[in-house]
Short mmCIF file of C-alpha atoms and ligand atoms in Angstrom, two decimals:
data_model
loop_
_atom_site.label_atom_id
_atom_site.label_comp_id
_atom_site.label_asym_id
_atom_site.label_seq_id
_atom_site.Cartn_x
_atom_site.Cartn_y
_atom_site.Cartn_z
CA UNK A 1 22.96 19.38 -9.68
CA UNK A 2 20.66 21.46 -7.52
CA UNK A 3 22.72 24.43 -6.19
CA UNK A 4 21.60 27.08 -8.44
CA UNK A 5 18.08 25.89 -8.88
CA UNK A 6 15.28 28.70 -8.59
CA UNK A 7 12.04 27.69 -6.65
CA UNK A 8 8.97 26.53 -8.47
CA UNK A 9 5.78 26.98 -7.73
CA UNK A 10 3.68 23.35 -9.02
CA UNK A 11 -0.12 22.09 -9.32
CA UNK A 12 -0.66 19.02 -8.22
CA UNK A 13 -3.98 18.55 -10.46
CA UNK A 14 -4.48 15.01 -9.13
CA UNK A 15 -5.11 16.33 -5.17
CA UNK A 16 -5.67 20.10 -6.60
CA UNK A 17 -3.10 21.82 -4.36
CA UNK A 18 -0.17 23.67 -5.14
CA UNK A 19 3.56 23.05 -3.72
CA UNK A 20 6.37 25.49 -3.38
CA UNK A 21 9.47 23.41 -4.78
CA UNK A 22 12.47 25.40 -2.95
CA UNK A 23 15.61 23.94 -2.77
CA UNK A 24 17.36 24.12 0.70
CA UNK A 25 20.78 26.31 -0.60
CA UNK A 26 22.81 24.21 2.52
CA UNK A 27 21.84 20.72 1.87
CA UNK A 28 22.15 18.74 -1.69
CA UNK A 29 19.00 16.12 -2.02
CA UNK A 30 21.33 13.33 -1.37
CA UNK A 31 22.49 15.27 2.65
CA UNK A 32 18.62 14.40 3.25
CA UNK A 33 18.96 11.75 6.28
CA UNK A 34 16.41 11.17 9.04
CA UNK A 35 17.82 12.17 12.35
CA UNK A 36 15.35 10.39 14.37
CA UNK A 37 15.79 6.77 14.87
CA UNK A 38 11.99 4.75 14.51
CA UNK A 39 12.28 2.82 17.47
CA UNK A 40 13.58 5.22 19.72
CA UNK A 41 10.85 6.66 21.48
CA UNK A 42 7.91 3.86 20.47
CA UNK A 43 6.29 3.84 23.90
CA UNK A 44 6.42 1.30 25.90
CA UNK A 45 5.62 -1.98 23.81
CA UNK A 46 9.45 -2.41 22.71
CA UNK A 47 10.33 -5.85 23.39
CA UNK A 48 8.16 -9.43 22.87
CA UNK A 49 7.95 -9.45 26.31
CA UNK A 50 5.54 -6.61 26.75
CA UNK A 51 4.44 -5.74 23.57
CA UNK A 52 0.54 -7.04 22.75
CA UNK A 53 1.43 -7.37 18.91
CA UNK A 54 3.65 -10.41 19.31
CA UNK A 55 3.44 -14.27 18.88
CA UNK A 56 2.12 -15.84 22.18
CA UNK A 57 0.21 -12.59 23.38
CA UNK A 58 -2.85 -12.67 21.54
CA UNK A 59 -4.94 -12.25 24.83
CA UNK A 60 -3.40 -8.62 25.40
CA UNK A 61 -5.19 -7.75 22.26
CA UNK A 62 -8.77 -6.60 21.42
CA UNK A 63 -10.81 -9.58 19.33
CA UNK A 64 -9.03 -10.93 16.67
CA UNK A 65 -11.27 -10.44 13.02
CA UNK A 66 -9.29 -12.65 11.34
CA UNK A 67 -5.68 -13.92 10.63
CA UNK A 68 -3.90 -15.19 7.55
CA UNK A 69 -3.30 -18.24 7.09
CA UNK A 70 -7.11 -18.83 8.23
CA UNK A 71 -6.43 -22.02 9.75
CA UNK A 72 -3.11 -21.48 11.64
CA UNK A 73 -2.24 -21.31 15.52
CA UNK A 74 0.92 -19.62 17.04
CA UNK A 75 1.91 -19.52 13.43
CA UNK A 76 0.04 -17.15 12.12
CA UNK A 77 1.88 -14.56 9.02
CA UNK A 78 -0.86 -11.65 9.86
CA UNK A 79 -3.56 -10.78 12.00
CA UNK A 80 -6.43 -8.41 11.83
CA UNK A 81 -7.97 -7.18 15.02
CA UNK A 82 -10.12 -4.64 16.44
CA UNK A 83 -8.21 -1.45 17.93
CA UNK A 84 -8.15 -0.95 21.25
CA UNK A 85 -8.85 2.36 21.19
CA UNK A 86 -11.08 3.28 18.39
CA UNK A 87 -11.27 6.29 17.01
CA UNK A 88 -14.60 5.73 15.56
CA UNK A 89 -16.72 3.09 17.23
CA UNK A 90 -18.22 -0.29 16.09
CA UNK A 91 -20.57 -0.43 18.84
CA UNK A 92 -23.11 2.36 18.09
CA UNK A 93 -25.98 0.81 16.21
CA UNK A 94 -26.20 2.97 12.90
CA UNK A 95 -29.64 3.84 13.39
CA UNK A 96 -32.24 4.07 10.35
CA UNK A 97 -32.55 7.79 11.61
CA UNK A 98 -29.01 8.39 11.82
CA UNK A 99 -28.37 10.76 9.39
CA UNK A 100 -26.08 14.32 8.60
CA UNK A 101 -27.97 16.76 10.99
CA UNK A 102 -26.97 20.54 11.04
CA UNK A 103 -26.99 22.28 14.39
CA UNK A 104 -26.91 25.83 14.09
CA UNK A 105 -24.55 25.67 10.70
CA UNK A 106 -22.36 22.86 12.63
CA UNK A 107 -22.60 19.08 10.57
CA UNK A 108 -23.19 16.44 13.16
CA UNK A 109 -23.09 12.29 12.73
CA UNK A 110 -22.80 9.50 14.88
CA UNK A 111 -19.06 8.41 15.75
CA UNK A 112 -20.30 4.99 13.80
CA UNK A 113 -17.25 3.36 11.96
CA UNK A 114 -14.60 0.49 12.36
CA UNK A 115 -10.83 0.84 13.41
CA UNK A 116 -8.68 -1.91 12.84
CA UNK A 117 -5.09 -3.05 13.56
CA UNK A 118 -3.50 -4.98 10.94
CA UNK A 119 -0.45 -7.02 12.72
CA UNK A 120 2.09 -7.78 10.27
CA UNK A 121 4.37 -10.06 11.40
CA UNK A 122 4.12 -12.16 14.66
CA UNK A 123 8.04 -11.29 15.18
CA UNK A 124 8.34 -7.89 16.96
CA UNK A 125 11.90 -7.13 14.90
CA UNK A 126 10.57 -8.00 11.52
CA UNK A 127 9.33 -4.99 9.71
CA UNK A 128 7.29 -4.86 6.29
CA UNK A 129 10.39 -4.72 4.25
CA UNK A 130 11.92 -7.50 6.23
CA UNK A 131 8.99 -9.90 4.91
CA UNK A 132 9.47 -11.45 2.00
CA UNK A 133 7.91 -10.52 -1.33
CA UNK A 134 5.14 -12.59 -0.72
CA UNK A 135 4.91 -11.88 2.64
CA UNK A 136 4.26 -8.33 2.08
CA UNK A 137 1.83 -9.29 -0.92
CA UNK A 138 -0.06 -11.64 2.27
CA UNK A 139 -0.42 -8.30 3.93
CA UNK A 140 -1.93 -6.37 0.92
CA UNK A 141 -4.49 -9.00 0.46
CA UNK A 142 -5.24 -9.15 4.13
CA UNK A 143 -5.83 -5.22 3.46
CA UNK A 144 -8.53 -6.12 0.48
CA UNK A 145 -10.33 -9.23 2.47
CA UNK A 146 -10.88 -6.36 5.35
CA UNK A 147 -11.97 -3.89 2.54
CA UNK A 148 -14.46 -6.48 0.93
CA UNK A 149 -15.86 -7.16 4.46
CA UNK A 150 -16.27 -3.64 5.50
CA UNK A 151 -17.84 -3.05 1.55
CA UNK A 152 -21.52 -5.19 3.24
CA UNK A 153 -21.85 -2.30 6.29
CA UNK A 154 -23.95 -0.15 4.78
CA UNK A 155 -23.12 2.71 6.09
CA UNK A 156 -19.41 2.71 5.47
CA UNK A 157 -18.58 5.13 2.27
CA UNK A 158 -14.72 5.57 2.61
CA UNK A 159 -11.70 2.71 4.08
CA UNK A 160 -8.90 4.31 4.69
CA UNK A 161 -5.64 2.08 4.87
CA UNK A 162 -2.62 3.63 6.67
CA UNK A 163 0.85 2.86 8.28
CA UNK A 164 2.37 4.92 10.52
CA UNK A 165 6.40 3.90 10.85
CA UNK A 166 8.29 5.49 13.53
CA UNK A 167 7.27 8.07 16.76
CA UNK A 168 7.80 11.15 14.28
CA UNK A 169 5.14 9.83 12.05
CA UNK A 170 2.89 8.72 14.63
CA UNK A 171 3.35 5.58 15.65
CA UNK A 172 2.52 4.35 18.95
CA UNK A 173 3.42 1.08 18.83
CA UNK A 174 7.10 -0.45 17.72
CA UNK A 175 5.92 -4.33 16.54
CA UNK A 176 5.44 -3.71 12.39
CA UNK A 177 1.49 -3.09 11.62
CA UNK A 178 -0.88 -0.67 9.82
CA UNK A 179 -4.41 0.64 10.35
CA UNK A 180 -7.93 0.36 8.73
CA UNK A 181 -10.32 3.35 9.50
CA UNK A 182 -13.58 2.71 7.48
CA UNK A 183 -15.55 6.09 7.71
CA UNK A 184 -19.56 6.90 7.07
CA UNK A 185 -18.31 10.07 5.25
CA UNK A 186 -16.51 10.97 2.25
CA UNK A 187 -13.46 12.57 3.66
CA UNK A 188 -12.56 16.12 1.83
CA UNK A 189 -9.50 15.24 0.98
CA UNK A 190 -10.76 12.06 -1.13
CA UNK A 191 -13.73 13.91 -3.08
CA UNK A 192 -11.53 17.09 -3.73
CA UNK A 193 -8.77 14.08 -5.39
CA UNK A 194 -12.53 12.78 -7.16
CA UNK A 195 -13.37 15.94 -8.23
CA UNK A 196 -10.36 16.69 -9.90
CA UNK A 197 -9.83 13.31 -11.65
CA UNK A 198 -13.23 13.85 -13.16
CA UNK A 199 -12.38 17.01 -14.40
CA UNK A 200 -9.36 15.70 -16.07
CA UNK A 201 -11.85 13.04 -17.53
CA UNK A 202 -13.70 15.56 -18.78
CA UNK A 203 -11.37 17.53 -20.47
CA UNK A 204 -8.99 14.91 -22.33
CA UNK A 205 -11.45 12.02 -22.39
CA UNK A 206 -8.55 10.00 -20.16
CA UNK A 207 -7.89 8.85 -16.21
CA UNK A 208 -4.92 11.23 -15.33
CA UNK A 209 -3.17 8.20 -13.60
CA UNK A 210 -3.43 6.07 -16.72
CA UNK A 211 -1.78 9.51 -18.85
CA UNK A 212 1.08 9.68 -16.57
CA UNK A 213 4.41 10.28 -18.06
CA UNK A 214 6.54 9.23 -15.81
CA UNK A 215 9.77 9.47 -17.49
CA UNK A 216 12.58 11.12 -15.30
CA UNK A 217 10.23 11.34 -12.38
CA UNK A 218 10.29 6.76 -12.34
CA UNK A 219 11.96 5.25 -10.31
CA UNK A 220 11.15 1.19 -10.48
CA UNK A 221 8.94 -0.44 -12.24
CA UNK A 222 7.38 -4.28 -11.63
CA UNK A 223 4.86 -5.80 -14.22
CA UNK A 224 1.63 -4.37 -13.02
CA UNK A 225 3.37 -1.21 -10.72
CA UNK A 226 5.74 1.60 -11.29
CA UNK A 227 7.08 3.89 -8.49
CA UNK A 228 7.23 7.59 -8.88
CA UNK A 229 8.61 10.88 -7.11
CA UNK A 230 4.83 13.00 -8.33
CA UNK A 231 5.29 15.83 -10.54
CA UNK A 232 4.20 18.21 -7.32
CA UNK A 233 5.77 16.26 -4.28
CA UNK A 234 4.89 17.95 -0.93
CA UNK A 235 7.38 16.20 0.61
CA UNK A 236 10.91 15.81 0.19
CA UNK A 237 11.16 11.80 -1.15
CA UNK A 238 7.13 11.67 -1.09
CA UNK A 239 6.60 8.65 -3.49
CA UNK A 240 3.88 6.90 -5.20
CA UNK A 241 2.84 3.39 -6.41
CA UNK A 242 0.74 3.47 -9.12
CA UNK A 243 -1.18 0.71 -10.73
CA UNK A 244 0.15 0.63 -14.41
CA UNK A 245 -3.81 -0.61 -14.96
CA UNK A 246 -6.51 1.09 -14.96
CA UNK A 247 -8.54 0.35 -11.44
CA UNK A 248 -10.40 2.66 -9.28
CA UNK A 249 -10.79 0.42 -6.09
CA UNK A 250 -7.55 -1.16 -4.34
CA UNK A 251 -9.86 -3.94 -3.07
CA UNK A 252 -10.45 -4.99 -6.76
CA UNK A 253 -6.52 -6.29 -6.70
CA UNK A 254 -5.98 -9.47 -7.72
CA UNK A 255 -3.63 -12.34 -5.92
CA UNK A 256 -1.23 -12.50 -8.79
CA UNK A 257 -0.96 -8.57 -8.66
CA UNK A 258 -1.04 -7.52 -4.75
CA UNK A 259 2.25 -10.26 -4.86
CA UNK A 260 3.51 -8.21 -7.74
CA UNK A 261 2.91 -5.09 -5.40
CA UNK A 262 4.24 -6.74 -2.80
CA UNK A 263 8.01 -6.77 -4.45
CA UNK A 264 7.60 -3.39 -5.42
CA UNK A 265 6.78 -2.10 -1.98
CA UNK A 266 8.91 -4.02 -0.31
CA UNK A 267 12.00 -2.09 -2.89
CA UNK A 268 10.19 1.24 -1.87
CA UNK A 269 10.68 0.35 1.36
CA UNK A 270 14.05 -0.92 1.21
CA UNK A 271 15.56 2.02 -0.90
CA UNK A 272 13.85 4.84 1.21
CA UNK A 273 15.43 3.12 4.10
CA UNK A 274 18.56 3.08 2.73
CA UNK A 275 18.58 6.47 1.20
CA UNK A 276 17.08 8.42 4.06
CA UNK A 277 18.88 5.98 7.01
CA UNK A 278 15.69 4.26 8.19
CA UNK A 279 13.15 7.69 8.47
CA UNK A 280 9.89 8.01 9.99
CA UNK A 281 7.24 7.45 7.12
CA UNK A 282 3.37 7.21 6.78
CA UNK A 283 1.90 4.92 3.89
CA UNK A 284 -1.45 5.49 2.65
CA UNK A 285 -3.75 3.93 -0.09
CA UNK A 286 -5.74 6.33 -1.63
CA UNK A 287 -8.44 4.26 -3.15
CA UNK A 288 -12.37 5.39 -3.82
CA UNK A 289 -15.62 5.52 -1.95
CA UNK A 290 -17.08 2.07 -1.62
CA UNK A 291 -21.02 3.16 -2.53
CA UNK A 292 -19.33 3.78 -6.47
CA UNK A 293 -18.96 1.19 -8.64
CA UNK A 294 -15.94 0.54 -10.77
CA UNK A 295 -18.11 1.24 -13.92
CA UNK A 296 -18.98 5.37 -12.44
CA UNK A 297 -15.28 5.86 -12.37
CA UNK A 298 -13.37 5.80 -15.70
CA UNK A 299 -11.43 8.60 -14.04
CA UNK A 300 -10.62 7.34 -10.22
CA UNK A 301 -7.43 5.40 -10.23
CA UNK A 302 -5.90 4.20 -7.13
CA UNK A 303 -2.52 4.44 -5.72
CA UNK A 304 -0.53 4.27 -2.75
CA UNK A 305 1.35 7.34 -0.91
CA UNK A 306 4.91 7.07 1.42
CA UNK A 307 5.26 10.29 2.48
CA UNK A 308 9.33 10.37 4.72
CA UNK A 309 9.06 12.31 7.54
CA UNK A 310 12.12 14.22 7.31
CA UNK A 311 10.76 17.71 8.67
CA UNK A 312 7.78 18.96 10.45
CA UNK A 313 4.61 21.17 9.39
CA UNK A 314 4.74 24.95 10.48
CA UNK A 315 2.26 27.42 10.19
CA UNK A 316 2.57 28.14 6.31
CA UNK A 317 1.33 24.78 5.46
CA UNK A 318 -1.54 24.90 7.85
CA UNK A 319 -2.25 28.01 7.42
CA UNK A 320 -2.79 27.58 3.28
CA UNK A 321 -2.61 23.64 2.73
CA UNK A 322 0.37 24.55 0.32
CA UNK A 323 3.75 22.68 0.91
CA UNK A 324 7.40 23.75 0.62
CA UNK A 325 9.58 20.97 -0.79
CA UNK A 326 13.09 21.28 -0.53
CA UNK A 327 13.99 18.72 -2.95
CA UNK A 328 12.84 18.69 -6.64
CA UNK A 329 11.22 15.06 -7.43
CA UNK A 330 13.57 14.60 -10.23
CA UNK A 331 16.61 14.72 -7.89
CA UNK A 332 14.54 12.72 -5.39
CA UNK A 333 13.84 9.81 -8.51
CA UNK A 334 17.29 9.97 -9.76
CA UNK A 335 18.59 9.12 -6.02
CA UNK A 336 16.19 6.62 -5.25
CA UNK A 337 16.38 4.70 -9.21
CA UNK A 338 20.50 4.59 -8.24
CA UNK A 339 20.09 3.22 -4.93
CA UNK A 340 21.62 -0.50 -4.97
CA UNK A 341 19.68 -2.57 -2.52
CA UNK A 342 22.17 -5.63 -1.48
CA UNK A 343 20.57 -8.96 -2.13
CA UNK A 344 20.38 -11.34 0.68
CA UNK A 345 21.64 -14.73 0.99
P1 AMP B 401 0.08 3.54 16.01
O1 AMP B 401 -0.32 4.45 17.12
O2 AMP B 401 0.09 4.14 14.67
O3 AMP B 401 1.39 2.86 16.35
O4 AMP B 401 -1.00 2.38 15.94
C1 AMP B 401 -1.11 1.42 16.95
C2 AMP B 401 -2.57 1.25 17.28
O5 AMP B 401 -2.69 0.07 18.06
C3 AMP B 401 -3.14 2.39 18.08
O6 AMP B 401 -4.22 2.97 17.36
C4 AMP B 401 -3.60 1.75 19.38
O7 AMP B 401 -4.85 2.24 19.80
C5 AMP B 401 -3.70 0.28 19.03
N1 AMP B 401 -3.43 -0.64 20.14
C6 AMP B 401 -2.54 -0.49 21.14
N2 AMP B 401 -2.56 -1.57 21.96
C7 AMP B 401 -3.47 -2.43 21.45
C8 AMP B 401 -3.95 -3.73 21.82
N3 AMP B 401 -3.48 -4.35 22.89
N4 AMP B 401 -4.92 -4.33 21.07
C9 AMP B 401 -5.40 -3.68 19.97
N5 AMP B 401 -4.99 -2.45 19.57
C10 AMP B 401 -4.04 -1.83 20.28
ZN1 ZN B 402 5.90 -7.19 19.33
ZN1 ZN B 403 -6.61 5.00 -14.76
#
């Protein structure tokens, strides 16, 4: 289906970057496997004997926030604690005087921020697809009650939510869980996704996310949700879940919806597994600055990114921020819509 195809240069005029769509002449879309098994080299937390994440080892673990259900003891379905290691600290006070300073053309700002661990599951073998539907619907709402309580600091303009699944993508730790970074700056990477949005807005009068044609680029859709390959997939299987709403904040999801989510994730999940035999992968919701209402965005639309990690980043892609994908996103939809996930019980 693929052999012959020529390579395409593509905007992506949500993110405003370009991709190089160049078919690898060896390998058909559907050779694409992950050679690197998740688990394999996950440091040294790989059993519920050692491993700080699991049931009965809640001392090994920085102070809880909070857990789901609020009132529960050793059986808790998710827990939200403080990480270890920050990246950014809670500790600094954000000072009144604490602003952006420029040194000598250099931008300089406290280290002020949060980093969070969101545990999801107490079992170290259960991963997110592994919950059930409403299990992984109890973890997106754990993500928005985090989101709502960062929202009151001030000083925090951008949450991002991220999962990291496997050594190759980053992942430290084995037991399932995601992170929560909450940021006092707009990253680039979120206001060059604003910026474009708007100008879409401004041109047609519509939100580019609620315009989407999916067509042969779908690949499930739930009531509230569809999946997508994008149009301009950097990566080979990259996919998207898009609100079929129009929303600009994730933490504006409702129960009834984030369970709704919660199936269609968990399908993501289970077909990129299958498809790609259980590969790396790094989840991100890409949702707006928290200092913006709902109202100032007609254009901002949220969604969430799985990007497979199936190859690595060379110099090209640093060098101009430009990917080359070796597998067209229709091919990549048409696998994933065929792929038959076997219903338990
Ligand atoms: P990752 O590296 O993506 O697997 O994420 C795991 C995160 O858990 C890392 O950012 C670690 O800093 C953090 N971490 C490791 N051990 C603990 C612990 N005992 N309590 C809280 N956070 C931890
Ligand atoms: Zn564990
Ligand atoms: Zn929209």
């Amino acid at each position: 289906m693929t052999t012959k195809q020529n390579p395409e240069i593509r905007k992506d005029t949500i993110n405003n970057r370009f991709v190089i769509l160049s078919p690898a002449r060896s390998r058909r879309p559907s050779d694409f496997k992950s050679k690197s098994k998740p688990e394999s080299s996950n440091g040294s937390s790989s059993n519920n004997a050692t491993c700080p994440f699991c049931a009965g080892n809640e001392h090994q673990c920085a102070p809880e926030i909070f857990r789901s259900p609020e009132d529960s003891s050793s059986d808790w379905k998710v827990r939200v604690i403080e990480n270890l290691y920050p990246a950014l600290s809670r500790d600094i006070e954000a000072k009144a005087d604490d602003c952006d300073q420029m040194k000598e053309g250099n931008f300089i700002r406290t280290g002020f921020g949060f980093h969070d661990v969101v545990i999801e599951s107490p079992v170290h073998s259960v991963h997110l697809p592994d919950l059930s539907e409403e299990g992984v619907g109890g973890v997106l709402l754990a993500y928005k009650k985090r989101l709502l309580q960062l929202f009151d600091v001030d000083s925090i303009s951008y949450v991002q939510v991220f999962k990291n699944y496997g050594a190759s993508a980053g992942a430290s730790m084995s037991h399932s869980h995601s992170q929560i970074l909450a940021l006092p700056v707009i990253p680039t990477t979120t206001s060059t996704r604003l910026d474009s949005m708007k100008m879409y807005h401004h041109q047609t009068g519509k939100c580019i996310l609620c315009d989407i044609q999916a067509d042969n680029l779908l690949i499930d859709k739930s009531t509230h949700f569809m999946s997508i390959a994008p149009f301009a997939s950097s990566f080979a299987f990259e996919t998207w879940i898009v609100p079929l709403y129009h929303s600009s904040h994730y933490h504006e999801i409702h129960e009834d919806k984030a369970m709704d989510l919660g199936g269609l994730l968990k399908l993501t999940l289970q077909k990129l597994s299958l498809q790609l035999n259980d590969p790396p992968y790094n989840l991100m919701i890409h949702t707006s600055p928290l200092r913006v209402t709902s109202l100032q965005l007609p254009y901002a639309h949220w969604y969430i990114q799985i990007v497979p990690q199936l190859s690595t980043v060379g110099g090209f892609e640093m060098g101009t921020g430009c990917y080359i994908n070796p597998v067209f996103p229709e091919d990549a939809a048409k696998l994933l819509r065929e792929v038959e996930v076997p219903k338990k019980g």
